Amino acid sequence: MASASKKVHVTELVLRDGHQSLLATRMRTEDMLPVCDRIDRAGFWSAEAWGGATFDACIRFLKEDPWERLRKLRKALPNTPIQMLLRGQNLLGYRHYSDDVVEAFVKKAAENGVEVFRIFDAMNDLRNLRTSVAAVIKSGKHAQGAICYTTSPVHTTEHFIEQARELADMGCHSIAIKDMAGLLTPPRAAELFEALAKAVKLPLHFHSHTTVGVANISMYKAVEHGARHVDTTISSLSWGTSHSPTESMVAAFQGTPYDTGLDLPLLQEIGAYFREVRKKYHQFESEYAEIDTRVIVNQVPGGMISNLSNQLKEQGALSRMNEVLAEIPRVREDLGFPPLVTPTSQIVGTQAVLNVLTGQRYKSITNEVKMYLQGRYGRAPGPVNETVRKLAIGDEEVITCRPADRLKPEMHRLRDEVGELAKSEEDALTYAMFPEIGRKLLEERAAGTLKPEELKPRGVEAAPGTAPALAPT
Amino acid sequence: MASASKKVHVTELVLRDGHQSLLATRMRTEDMLPVCDRIDRAGFWSAEAWGGATFDACIRFLKEDPWERLRKLRKALPNTPIQMLLRGQNLLGYRHYSDDVVEAFVKKAAENGVEVFRIFDAMNDLRNLRTSVAAVIKSGKHAQGAICYTTSPVHTTEHFIEQARELADMGCHSIAIKDMAGLLTPPRAAELFEALAKAVKLPLHFHSHTTVGVANISMYKAVEHGARHVDTTISSLSWGTSHSPTESMVAAFQGTPYDTGLDLPLLQEIGAYFREVRKKYHQFESEYAEIDTRVIVNQVPGGMISNLSNQLKEQGALSRMNEVLAEIPRVREDLGFPPLVTPTSQIVGTQAVLNVLTGQRYKSITNEVKMYLQGRYGRAPGPVNETVRKLAIGDEEVITCRPADRLKPEMHRLRDEVGELAKSEEDALTYAMFPEIGRKLLEERAAGTLKPEELKPRGVEAAPGTAPALAPT
Ligand SMILES: [Co+2]
Ligand SMILES: [Co+2]
């Protein structure tokens, strides 16, 4: 064991991915602020606190202005860089935006307090990261390129190395391996990080989920083999579909060259605080948030199995489940092995159900599969099945360029559309991300009628399955 | 990485320590038997299914004859060795028994179906293991010597090696490191197992708890450094004060020389089964079963902190908690650094409270501390503070021999006492372990009035804190 210090830096996820994973992204700013002084004293490399599904949840359910949250957190965390998760050219919305919207968004996020931008694309089409990475660099902030981890014949170590090199060439300040499904096993983590550390000179971050229950070990192996940054969440919002517990990982690295140097008693206070906060949101707890190793066996994430099961039940076809589970890897192969994450998990899953229930593969093809095969989500990781493409879109044009290259500037139009309702450029961006619910938020704010969804008192259980199952990021 | 196979063998804990850790040992035989065919097919090295607190819980709460449970499990698990946890000269009771009782008990346990005996002493006084190890060997069964892991200046790697050698000399077939508090960190696990593997040629087992949240990683490091046997529990009864999840650890070792060879889909079925079973026992779930790293900081296990907190609250002295937490390590040092486990955790904790509340250390001394300092629990791991001993027992005799050496044969007397109520030697042993509740069980069985405690329907919550906090083993 090397004796030189190889200190591990910690990104605390509780303010974003922790509650996104376990409490349907419902934690309110009022429950974050009282503990921020302690989080700020802990010495985290960064606190992930914005982006991902939080923007949507603020607007849709909590009736909070997400920009206002960001400014409050920035003020409450003067010594800790705030990190956000950004979906590349999708930003925080669900479509590709033109470059001028991406640039405006990044500029405002940076001005309002984001220091570290973790940027990814669900397809790992790195062209979809280019504009946002450049905008972050222009803002003088930290641009982190993230690669979604998945398994397939094309997702070799060499494939990931190539992507890391491309991100380095793009000017990224660090690289993250982002394992949404918690798939990365210890031996694979050792191999991958060893290779990445040799190939690129940038700091390597590891973001995982404990869904499969191997992430703690994989994180340890990743660090032994070159990762210097780990993502964890405070213990009271850890484990299951969430993340490795901060206090435990800090304890695990004590007495090694990787010691984080973080103060365990202070972390324990933060953990005790969120143990109480969690109770307030009990209605959003889901029984599907527990450890589930099925993805290791059939490549289908647990959350996706639950959704499929509901879909089949509605059609009185639950008995076809095993056929669907066997069809999913075939459809995924036909589509060039996309990572199974929003939106690709739905695209693949729904087509697999159709292929089974209609009795003939691709007899019926969804619009999303057609758009996918037109290249409108970006480039697939591997080659797509051309026979299937022909069946789906005939001789229609296939986009081979970056999807946003076909989009004209639209910020001006968006500003015009929202008009007087927007009191700032930030308001216009809120509208840009979510035209319908964003407008509604601005209207209600103007009318003074903002009212968050109701929280059920303790002891009142939510009806089973009412907590929305969001795909993890 | 070595490429030769170093297959890891798995002991499944769900039938004993899993539910002892999370459900106050309340799982009934009727909820074990339906899944035994699947457990039996899984290929576990052993299934821990008897001993520990299960004997007590069967008699006290479930009104089951523990011997009957053993025979049923033996029949339902024809291909899987049943393992039990035995507290050395205490057997499954709470006092030292004479050697003839120990011999009779081991003989009957072997006859009724126990194949692997894990034997330990709470003080790590290995003299308290001698009689039971010899009895197991005489029965032709597997004798495993277990060493309680703890931290202190005397609990050096050399100390543990010496104990392992002693167990080997005693004729044990394997050695277990038994980490009840989940204290063993990854670097310490690597060091300890590497040293043990060099020092003794016996198979090394690792039993831990995930209380601190580091056990999965420590287990992986233990295996990389010489352990060939790990204890896990099926995922739906894993984590927190319980253990590393079986499915996850099997997945973690896949693709390494340590591959367990176990079938993940079969394990997933077993996990799904116990997910439903767990719901039936919801009233025994405790909020103190969650991850808690405090023991790493102040040497005091989380469960002990909860008990102390209740104790201080009753005396209106909750504000003295920090003084008590600081006093505990000092009392433990005065007593020669016993592992903090039943009964030593109570002995040390109560004396620490007295030392703080009376305003003068050892002004008042409990009877248990007096007995301890008389050597009546066995030999302490380190030297005890002679000044404190003098204060406690003056010039009274100190036992330096094995406590059971002073006990006359008593099996005959016990058989006489229970008389006609005992229909077998097993019944007499039930009475021997628990004279009061054991006799009651036999009486109710004779009268046909056995009735297990009531289980609350789902949705009815237990009053907080009513689930008894048993010390983990
Ligand atoms: Co995530
Ligand atoms: Co145990």
GROMACS .gro file of N, CA, C and O in nm, chain A residues 378-472:
model
  380
  378GLY      N    1  -2.961   1.198  -3.086
  378GLY     CA    2  -2.815   1.197  -3.095
  378GLY      C    3  -2.770   1.062  -3.150
  378GLY      O    4  -2.850   0.983  -3.199
  379ARG      N    5  -2.641   1.041  -3.140
  379ARG     CA    6  -2.580   0.921  -3.198
  379ARG      C    7  -2.583   0.808  -3.096
  379ARG      O    8  -2.550   0.829  -2.979
  380ALA      N    9  -2.622   0.689  -3.140
  380ALA     CA   10  -2.621   0.573  -3.050
  380ALA      C   11  -2.477   0.529  -3.024
  380ALA      O   12  -2.390   0.550  -3.108
  381PRO      N   13  -2.453   0.465  -2.909
  381PRO     CA   14  -2.316   0.420  -2.878
  381PRO      C   15  -2.264   0.319  -2.980
  381PRO      O   16  -2.148   0.324  -3.018
  382GLY      N   17  -2.348   0.225  -3.023
  382GLY     CA   18  -2.306   0.126  -3.122
  382GLY      C   19  -2.387   0.141  -3.249
  382GLY      O   20  -2.476   0.226  -3.258
  383PRO      N   21  -2.359   0.059  -3.350
  383PRO     CA   22  -2.437   0.065  -3.474
  383PRO      C   23  -2.580   0.018  -3.451
  383PRO      O   24  -2.603  -0.076  -3.375
  384VAL      N   25  -2.676   0.084  -3.515
  384VAL     CA   26  -2.815   0.039  -3.501
  384VAL      C   27  -2.844  -0.065  -3.608
  384VAL      O   28  -2.774  -0.075  -3.709
  385ASN      N   29  -2.947  -0.143  -3.587
  385ASN     CA   30  -2.989  -0.247  -3.683
  385ASN      C   31  -3.058  -0.180  -3.801
  385ASN      O   32  -3.167  -0.123  -3.788
  386GLU      N   33  -2.995  -0.188  -3.918
  386GLU     CA   34  -3.045  -0.112  -4.034
  386GLU      C   35  -3.178  -0.169  -4.086
  386GLU      O   36  -3.259  -0.096  -4.143
  387THR      N   37  -3.198  -0.299  -4.067
  387THR     CA   38  -3.326  -0.358  -4.108
  387THR      C   39  -3.440  -0.299  -4.025
  387THR      O   40  -3.546  -0.263  -4.079
  388VAL      N   41  -3.415  -0.287  -3.896
  388VAL     CA   42  -3.516  -0.228  -3.808
  388VAL      C   43  -3.537  -0.081  -3.845
  388VAL      O   44  -3.649  -0.032  -3.850
  389ARG      N   45  -3.427  -0.011  -3.874
  389ARG     CA   46  -3.439   0.131  -3.912
  389ARG      C   47  -3.526   0.146  -4.036
  389ARG      O   48  -3.614   0.231  -4.041
  390LYS      N   49  -3.501   0.061  -4.134
  390LYS     CA   50  -3.579   0.064  -4.259
  390LYS      C   51  -3.728   0.044  -4.227
  390LYS      O   52  -3.814   0.117  -4.277
  391LEU      N   53  -3.755  -0.058  -4.145
  391LEU     CA   54  -3.893  -0.086  -4.105
  391LEU      C   55  -3.958   0.035  -4.038
  391LEU      O   56  -4.076   0.064  -4.057
  392ALA      N   57  -3.877   0.105  -3.959
  392ALA     CA   58  -3.933   0.212  -3.876
  392ALA      C   59  -3.955   0.340  -3.953
  392ALA      O   60  -4.060   0.404  -3.942
  393ILE      N   61  -3.854   0.380  -4.033
  393ILE     CA   62  -3.864   0.513  -4.095
  393ILE      C   63  -3.849   0.510  -4.246
  393ILE      O   64  -3.846   0.615  -4.311
  394GLY      N   65  -3.844   0.390  -4.304
  394GLY     CA   66  -3.835   0.381  -4.450
  394GLY      C   67  -3.717   0.461  -4.503
  394GLY      O   68  -3.606   0.444  -4.454
  395ASP      N   69  -3.744   0.551  -4.595
  395ASP     CA   70  -3.634   0.627  -4.655
  395ASP      C   71  -3.624   0.769  -4.598
  395ASP      O   72  -3.559   0.854  -4.657
  396GLU      N   73  -3.690   0.791  -4.484
  396GLU     CA   74  -3.682   0.925  -4.426
  396GLU      C   75  -3.538   0.961  -4.391
  396GLU      O   76  -3.456   0.875  -4.365
  397GLU      N   77  -3.513   1.090  -4.386
  397GLU     CA   78  -3.379   1.139  -4.359
  397GLU      C   79  -3.330   1.096  -4.219
  397GLU      O   80  -3.407   1.094  -4.125
  398VAL      N   81  -3.203   1.062  -4.210
  398VAL     CA   82  -3.142   1.033  -4.081
  398VAL      C   83  -3.046   1.147  -4.048
  398VAL      O   84  -2.960   1.183  -4.130
  399ILE      N   85  -3.067   1.203  -3.930
  399ILE     CA   86  -2.980   1.313  -3.887
  399ILE      C   87  -2.848   1.256  -3.841
  399ILE      O   88  -2.843   1.171  -3.752
  400THR      N   89  -2.738   1.301  -3.901
  400THR     CA   90  -2.609   1.252  -3.854
  400THR      C   91  -2.533   1.362  -3.782
  400THR      O   92  -2.435   1.336  -3.714
  401CYS      N   93  -2.579   1.486  -3.798
  401CYS     CA   94  -2.513   1.596  -3.726
  401CYS      C   95  -2.562   1.600  -3.582
  401CYS      O   96  -2.652   1.526  -3.544
  402ARG      N   97  -2.502   1.688  -3.504
  402ARG     CA   98  -2.550   1.714  -3.368
  402ARG      C   99  -2.693   1.767  -3.378
  402ARG      O  100  -2.718   1.863  -3.454
  403PRO      N  101  -2.789   1.712  -3.309
  403PRO     CA  102  -2.929   1.756  -3.325
  403PRO      C  103  -2.946   1.907  -3.312
  403PRO      O  104  -3.023   1.967  -3.387
  404ALA      N  105  -2.871   1.970  -3.223
  404ALA     CA  106  -2.890   2.114  -3.202
  404ALA      C  107  -2.838   2.197  -3.319
  404ALA      O  108  -2.871   2.315  -3.332
  405ASP      N  109  -2.758   2.135  -3.407
  405ASP     CA  110  -2.709   2.210  -3.523
  405ASP      C  111  -2.824   2.251  -3.615
  405ASP      O  112  -2.810   2.340  -3.698
  406ARG      N  113  -2.936   2.184  -3.602
  406ARG     CA  114  -3.050   2.216  -3.687
  406ARG      C  115  -3.145   2.315  -3.620
  406ARG      O  116  -3.251   2.346  -3.674
  407LEU      N  117  -3.109   2.359  -3.500
  407LEU     CA  118  -3.199   2.449  -3.427
  407LEU      C  119  -3.151   2.594  -3.442
  407LEU      O  120  -3.034   2.623  -3.420
  408LYS      N  121  -3.245   2.680  -3.478
  408LYS     CA  122  -3.213   2.823  -3.487
  408LYS      C  123  -3.216   2.884  -3.347
  408LYS      O  124  -3.281   2.831  -3.257
  409PRO      N  125  -3.148   2.995  -3.327
  409PRO     CA  126  -3.155   3.063  -3.197
  409PRO      C  127  -3.301   3.084  -3.157
  409PRO      O  128  -3.384   3.117  -3.241
  410GLU      N  129  -3.333   3.064  -3.031
  410GLU     CA  130  -3.474   3.069  -2.990
  410GLU      C  131  -3.495   3.147  -2.861
  410GLU      O  132  -3.608   3.162  -2.815
  411MET      N  133  -3.386   3.196  -2.804
  411MET     CA  134  -3.399   3.268  -2.676
  411MET      C  135  -3.488   3.391  -2.694
  411MET      O  136  -3.570   3.422  -2.606
  412HIS      N  137  -3.471   3.458  -2.806
  412HIS     CA  138  -3.547   3.580  -2.833
  412HIS      C  139  -3.696   3.551  -2.836
  412HIS      O  140  -3.777   3.619  -2.772
  413ARG      N  141  -3.730   3.445  -2.909
  413ARG     CA  142  -3.871   3.406  -2.919
  413ARG      C  143  -3.927   3.368  -2.781
  413ARG      O  144  -4.039   3.409  -2.745
  414LEU      N  145  -3.848   3.295  -2.702
  414LEU     CA  146  -3.894   3.253  -2.570
  414LEU      C  147  -3.918   3.374  -2.479
  414LEU      O  148  -4.018   3.381  -2.408
  415ARG      N  149  -3.826   3.471  -2.487
  415ARG     CA  150  -3.844   3.595  -2.407
  415ARG      C  151  -3.972   3.666  -2.447
  415ARG      O  152  -4.047   3.712  -2.362
  416ASP      N  153  -3.995   3.671  -2.577
  416ASP     CA  154  -4.116   3.736  -2.626
  416ASP      C  155  -4.241   3.665  -2.577
  416ASP      O  156  -4.337   3.727  -2.532
  417GLU      N  157  -4.237   3.532  -2.588
  417GLU     CA  158  -4.355   3.454  -2.550
  417GLU      C  159  -4.395   3.474  -2.404
  417GLU      O  160  -4.513   3.488  -2.373
  418VAL      N  161  -4.295   3.475  -2.317
  418VAL     CA  162  -4.329   3.487  -2.174
  418VAL      C  163  -4.359   3.632  -2.135
  418VAL      O  164  -4.436   3.661  -2.044
  419GLY      N  165  -4.300   3.725  -2.209
  419GLY     CA  166  -4.335   3.867  -2.197
  419GLY      C  167  -4.317   3.925  -2.058
  419GLY      O  168  -4.218   3.896  -1.988
  420GLU      N  169  -4.414   4.002  -2.014
  420GLU     CA  170  -4.407   4.077  -1.889
  420GLU      C  171  -4.402   3.988  -1.765
  420GLU      O  172  -4.362   4.031  -1.658
  421LEU      N  173  -4.450   3.863  -1.783
  421LEU     CA  174  -4.448   3.770  -1.668
  421LEU      C  175  -4.306   3.752  -1.616
  421LEU      O  176  -4.286   3.730  -1.497
  422ALA      N  177  -4.208   3.754  -1.706
  422ALA     CA  178  -4.069   3.735  -1.665
  422ALA      C  179  -4.013   3.865  -1.612
  422ALA      O  180  -4.010   3.965  -1.683
  423LYS      N  181  -3.971   3.863  -1.488
  423LYS     CA  182  -3.913   3.982  -1.428
  423LYS      C  183  -3.762   3.984  -1.447
  423LYS      O  184  -3.694   4.077  -1.404
  424SER      N  185  -3.709   3.878  -1.505
  424SER     CA  186  -3.563   3.866  -1.520
  424SER      C  187  -3.533   3.763  -1.628
  424SER      O  188  -3.620   3.688  -1.671
  425GLU      N  189  -3.408   3.759  -1.667
  425GLU     CA  190  -3.363   3.657  -1.763
  425GLU      C  191  -3.383   3.518  -1.701
  425GLU      O  192  -3.419   3.422  -1.770
  426GLU      N  193  -3.363   3.506  -1.569
  426GLU     CA  194  -3.383   3.379  -1.502
  426GLU      C  195  -3.528   3.331  -1.520
  426GLU      O  196  -3.553   3.213  -1.547
  427ASP      N  197  -3.624   3.423  -1.506
  427ASP     CA  198  -3.764   3.386  -1.526
  427ASP      C  199  -3.787   3.336  -1.669
  427ASP      O  200  -3.859   3.238  -1.691
  428ALA      N  201  -3.725   3.401  -1.764
  428ALA     CA  202  -3.742   3.359  -1.904
  428ALA      C  203  -3.686   3.217  -1.923
  428ALA      O  204  -3.743   3.135  -1.996
  429LEU      N  205  -3.577   3.188  -1.853
  429LEU     CA  206  -3.518   3.053  -1.863
  429LEU      C  207  -3.608   2.949  -1.796
  429LEU      O  208  -3.618   2.835  -1.841
  430THR      N  209  -3.671   2.988  -1.687
  430THR     CA  210  -3.767   2.898  -1.622
  430THR      C  211  -3.878   2.862  -1.722
  430THR      O  212  -3.915   2.745  -1.737
  431TYR      N  213  -3.926   2.964  -1.790
  431TYR     CA  214  -4.028   2.940  -1.892
  431TYR      C  215  -3.973   2.854  -2.006
  431TYR      O  216  -4.041   2.763  -2.055
  432ALA      N  217  -3.849   2.880  -2.044
  432ALA     CA  218  -3.788   2.803  -2.154
  432ALA      C  219  -3.780   2.654  -2.118
  432ALA      O  220  -3.807   2.567  -2.202
  433MET      N  221  -3.747   2.624  -1.993
  433MET     CA  222  -3.735   2.484  -1.953
  433MET      C  223  -3.872   2.417  -1.949
  433MET      O  224  -3.890   2.305  -1.993
  434PHE      N  225  -3.970   2.488  -1.892
  434PHE     CA  226  -4.102   2.428  -1.870
  434PHE      C  227  -4.211   2.528  -1.908
  434PHE      O  228  -4.266   2.597  -1.822
  435PRO      N  229  -4.241   2.533  -2.039
  435PRO     CA  230  -4.333   2.637  -2.087
  435PRO      C  231  -4.466   2.636  -2.012
  435PRO      O  232  -4.516   2.743  -1.975
  436GLU      N  233  -4.520   2.520  -1.984
  436GLU     CA  234  -4.651   2.517  -1.922
  436GLU      C  235  -4.644   2.545  -1.772
  436GLU      O  236  -4.698   2.643  -1.723
  437ILE      N  237  -4.575   2.454  -1.699
  437ILE     CA  238  -4.573   2.471  -1.553
  437ILE      C  239  -4.484   2.588  -1.513
  437ILE      O  240  -4.502   2.646  -1.406
  438GLY      N  241  -4.388   2.624  -1.598
  438GLY     CA  242  -4.304   2.740  -1.569
  438GLY      C  243  -4.387   2.868  -1.576
  438GLY      O  244  -4.380   2.954  -1.487
  439ARG      N  245  -4.467   2.878  -1.678
  439ARG     CA  246  -4.556   2.995  -1.691
  439ARG      C  247  -4.653   3.002  -1.572
  439ARG      O  248  -4.674   3.109  -1.514
  440LYS      N  249  -4.704   2.885  -1.536
  440LYS     CA  250  -4.799   2.880  -1.425
  440LYS      C  251  -4.732   2.932  -1.295
  440LYS      O  252  -4.793   3.008  -1.219
  441LEU      N  253  -4.608   2.888  -1.273
  441LEU     CA  254  -4.536   2.934  -1.154
  441LEU      C  255  -4.523   3.086  -1.155
  441LEU      O  256  -4.547   3.152  -1.053
  442LEU      N  257  -4.486   3.141  -1.271
  442LEU     CA  258  -4.467   3.286  -1.279
  442LEU      C  259  -4.599   3.359  -1.257
  442LEU      O  260  -4.604   3.464  -1.191
  443GLU      N  261  -4.704   3.304  -1.312
  443GLU     CA  262  -4.837   3.366  -1.293
  443GLU      C  263  -4.879   3.363  -1.146
  443GLU      O  264  -4.926   3.464  -1.093
  444GLU      N  265  -4.863   3.246  -1.085
  444GLU     CA  266  -4.903   3.235  -0.944
  444GLU      C  267  -4.816   3.323  -0.854
  444GLU      O  268  -4.863   3.375  -0.754
  445ARG      N  269  -4.691   3.335  -0.891
  445ARG     CA  270  -4.603   3.422  -0.813
  445ARG      C  271  -4.653   3.567  -0.822
  445ARG      O  272  -4.661   3.638  -0.721
  446ALA      N  273  -4.692   3.607  -0.945
  446ALA     CA  274  -4.742   3.743  -0.965
  446ALA      C  275  -4.871   3.765  -0.887
  446ALA      O  276  -4.895   3.873  -0.831
  447ALA      N  277  -4.954   3.661  -0.884
  447ALA     CA  278  -5.083   3.672  -0.816
  447ALA      C  279  -5.071   3.649  -0.665
  447ALA      O  280  -5.170   3.666  -0.592
  448GLY      N  281  -4.953   3.608  -0.621
  448GLY     CA  282  -4.936   3.579  -0.479
  448GLY      C  283  -5.011   3.454  -0.433
  448GLY      O  284  -5.053   3.445  -0.319
  449THR      N  285  -5.027   3.360  -0.523
  449THR     CA  286  -5.105   3.240  -0.487
  449THR      C  287  -5.022   3.112  -0.489
  449THR      O  288  -5.075   3.002  -0.499
  450LEU      N  289  -4.890   3.124  -0.481
  450LEU     CA  290  -4.805   3.003  -0.481
  450LEU      C  291  -4.836   2.919  -0.359
  450LEU      O  292  -4.840   2.970  -0.247
  451LYS      N  293  -4.859   2.792  -0.380
  451LYS     CA  294  -4.892   2.704  -0.267
  451LYS      C  295  -4.836   2.565  -0.293
  451LYS      O  296  -4.879   2.498  -0.387
  452PRO      N  297  -4.743   2.520  -0.213
  452PRO     CA  298  -4.682   2.388  -0.238
  452PRO      C  299  -4.783   2.277  -0.216
  452PRO      O  300  -4.881   2.295  -0.143
  453GLU      N  301  -4.759   2.164  -0.280
  453GLU     CA  302  -4.846   2.048  -0.256
  453GLU      C  303  -4.848   2.016  -0.107
  453GLU      O  304  -4.754   2.044  -0.035
  454GLU      N  305  -4.955   1.954  -0.064
  454GLU     CA  306  -4.972   1.926   0.077
  454GLU      C  307  -4.886   1.807   0.121
  454GLU      O  308  -4.869   1.711   0.045
  455LEU      N  309  -4.833   1.813   0.242
  455LEU     CA  310  -4.763   1.697   0.297
  455LEU      C  311  -4.855   1.627   0.394
  455LEU      O  312  -4.922   1.691   0.476
  456LYS      N  313  -4.858   1.496   0.386
  456LYS     CA  314  -4.945   1.419   0.474
  456LYS      C  315  -4.883   1.409   0.613
  456LYS      O  316  -4.763   1.387   0.625
  457PRO      N  317  -4.961   1.425   0.717
  457PRO     CA  318  -4.906   1.409   0.852
  457PRO      C  319  -4.855   1.267   0.872
  457PRO      O  320  -4.897   1.175   0.802
  458ARG      N  321  -4.765   1.250   0.967
  458ARG     CA  322  -4.711   1.116   0.993
  458ARG      C  323  -4.822   1.022   1.035
  458ARG      O  324  -4.918   1.061   1.101
  459GLY      N  325  -4.807   0.897   0.995
  459GLY     CA  326  -4.909   0.799   1.032
  459GLY      C  327  -5.008   0.781   0.919
  459GLY      O  328  -5.071   0.677   0.908
  460VAL      N  329  -5.023   0.885   0.834
  460VAL     CA  330  -5.108   0.869   0.717
  460VAL      C  331  -5.022   0.815   0.604
  460VAL      O  332  -4.929   0.879   0.559
  461GLU      N  333  -5.054   0.693   0.561
  461GLU     CA  334  -4.972   0.634   0.457
  461GLU      C  335  -5.023   0.672   0.319
  461GLU      O  336  -5.144   0.683   0.297
  462ALA      N  337  -4.932   0.693   0.227
  462ALA     CA  338  -4.971   0.717   0.088
  462ALA      C  339  -5.023   0.586   0.031
  462ALA      O  340  -4.985   0.477   0.074
  463ALA      N  341  -5.115   0.594  -0.064
  463ALA     CA  342  -5.158   0.474  -0.135
  463ALA      C  343  -5.036   0.413  -0.203
  463ALA      O  344  -4.951   0.486  -0.252
  464PRO      N  345  -5.024   0.279  -0.202
  464PRO     CA  346  -4.905   0.217  -0.259
  464PRO      C  347  -4.888   0.259  -0.405
  464PRO      O  348  -4.984   0.264  -0.480
  465GLY      N  349  -4.764   0.289  -0.440
  465GLY     CA  350  -4.734   0.317  -0.580
  465GLY      C  351  -4.767   0.458  -0.624
  465GLY      O  352  -4.752   0.491  -0.741
  466THR      N  353  -4.810   0.546  -0.532
  466THR     CA  354  -4.842   0.681  -0.576
  466THR      C  355  -4.719   0.770  -0.584
  466THR      O  356  -4.718   0.869  -0.652
  467ALA      N  357  -4.613   0.730  -0.512
  467ALA     CA  358  -4.489   0.807  -0.525
  467ALA      C  359  -4.433   0.780  -0.664
  467ALA      O  360  -4.413   0.666  -0.702
  468PRO      N  361  -4.412   0.885  -0.743
  468PRO     CA  362  -4.367   0.865  -0.881
  468PRO      C  363  -4.229   0.801  -0.885
  468PRO      O  364  -4.142   0.838  -0.807
  469ALA      N  365  -4.212   0.704  -0.971
  469ALA     CA  366  -4.082   0.638  -0.986
  469ALA      C  367  -4.004   0.710  -1.094
  469ALA      O  368  -4.025   0.687  -1.212
  470LEU      N  369  -3.918   0.804  -1.054
  470LEU     CA  370  -3.835   0.874  -1.151
  470LEU      C  371  -3.710   0.791  -1.177
  470LEU      O  372  -3.658   0.726  -1.088
  471ALA      N  373  -3.663   0.796  -1.300
  471ALA     CA  374  -3.538   0.724  -1.329
  471ALA      C  375  -3.424   0.795  -1.260
  471ALA      O  376  -3.419   0.917  -1.258
  472PRO      N  377  -3.333   0.720  -1.200
  472PRO     CA  378  -3.222   0.784  -1.129
  472PRO      C  379  -3.124   0.850  -1.225
  472PRO      O  380  -3.106   0.804  -1.338
   0.00000   0.00000   0.00000
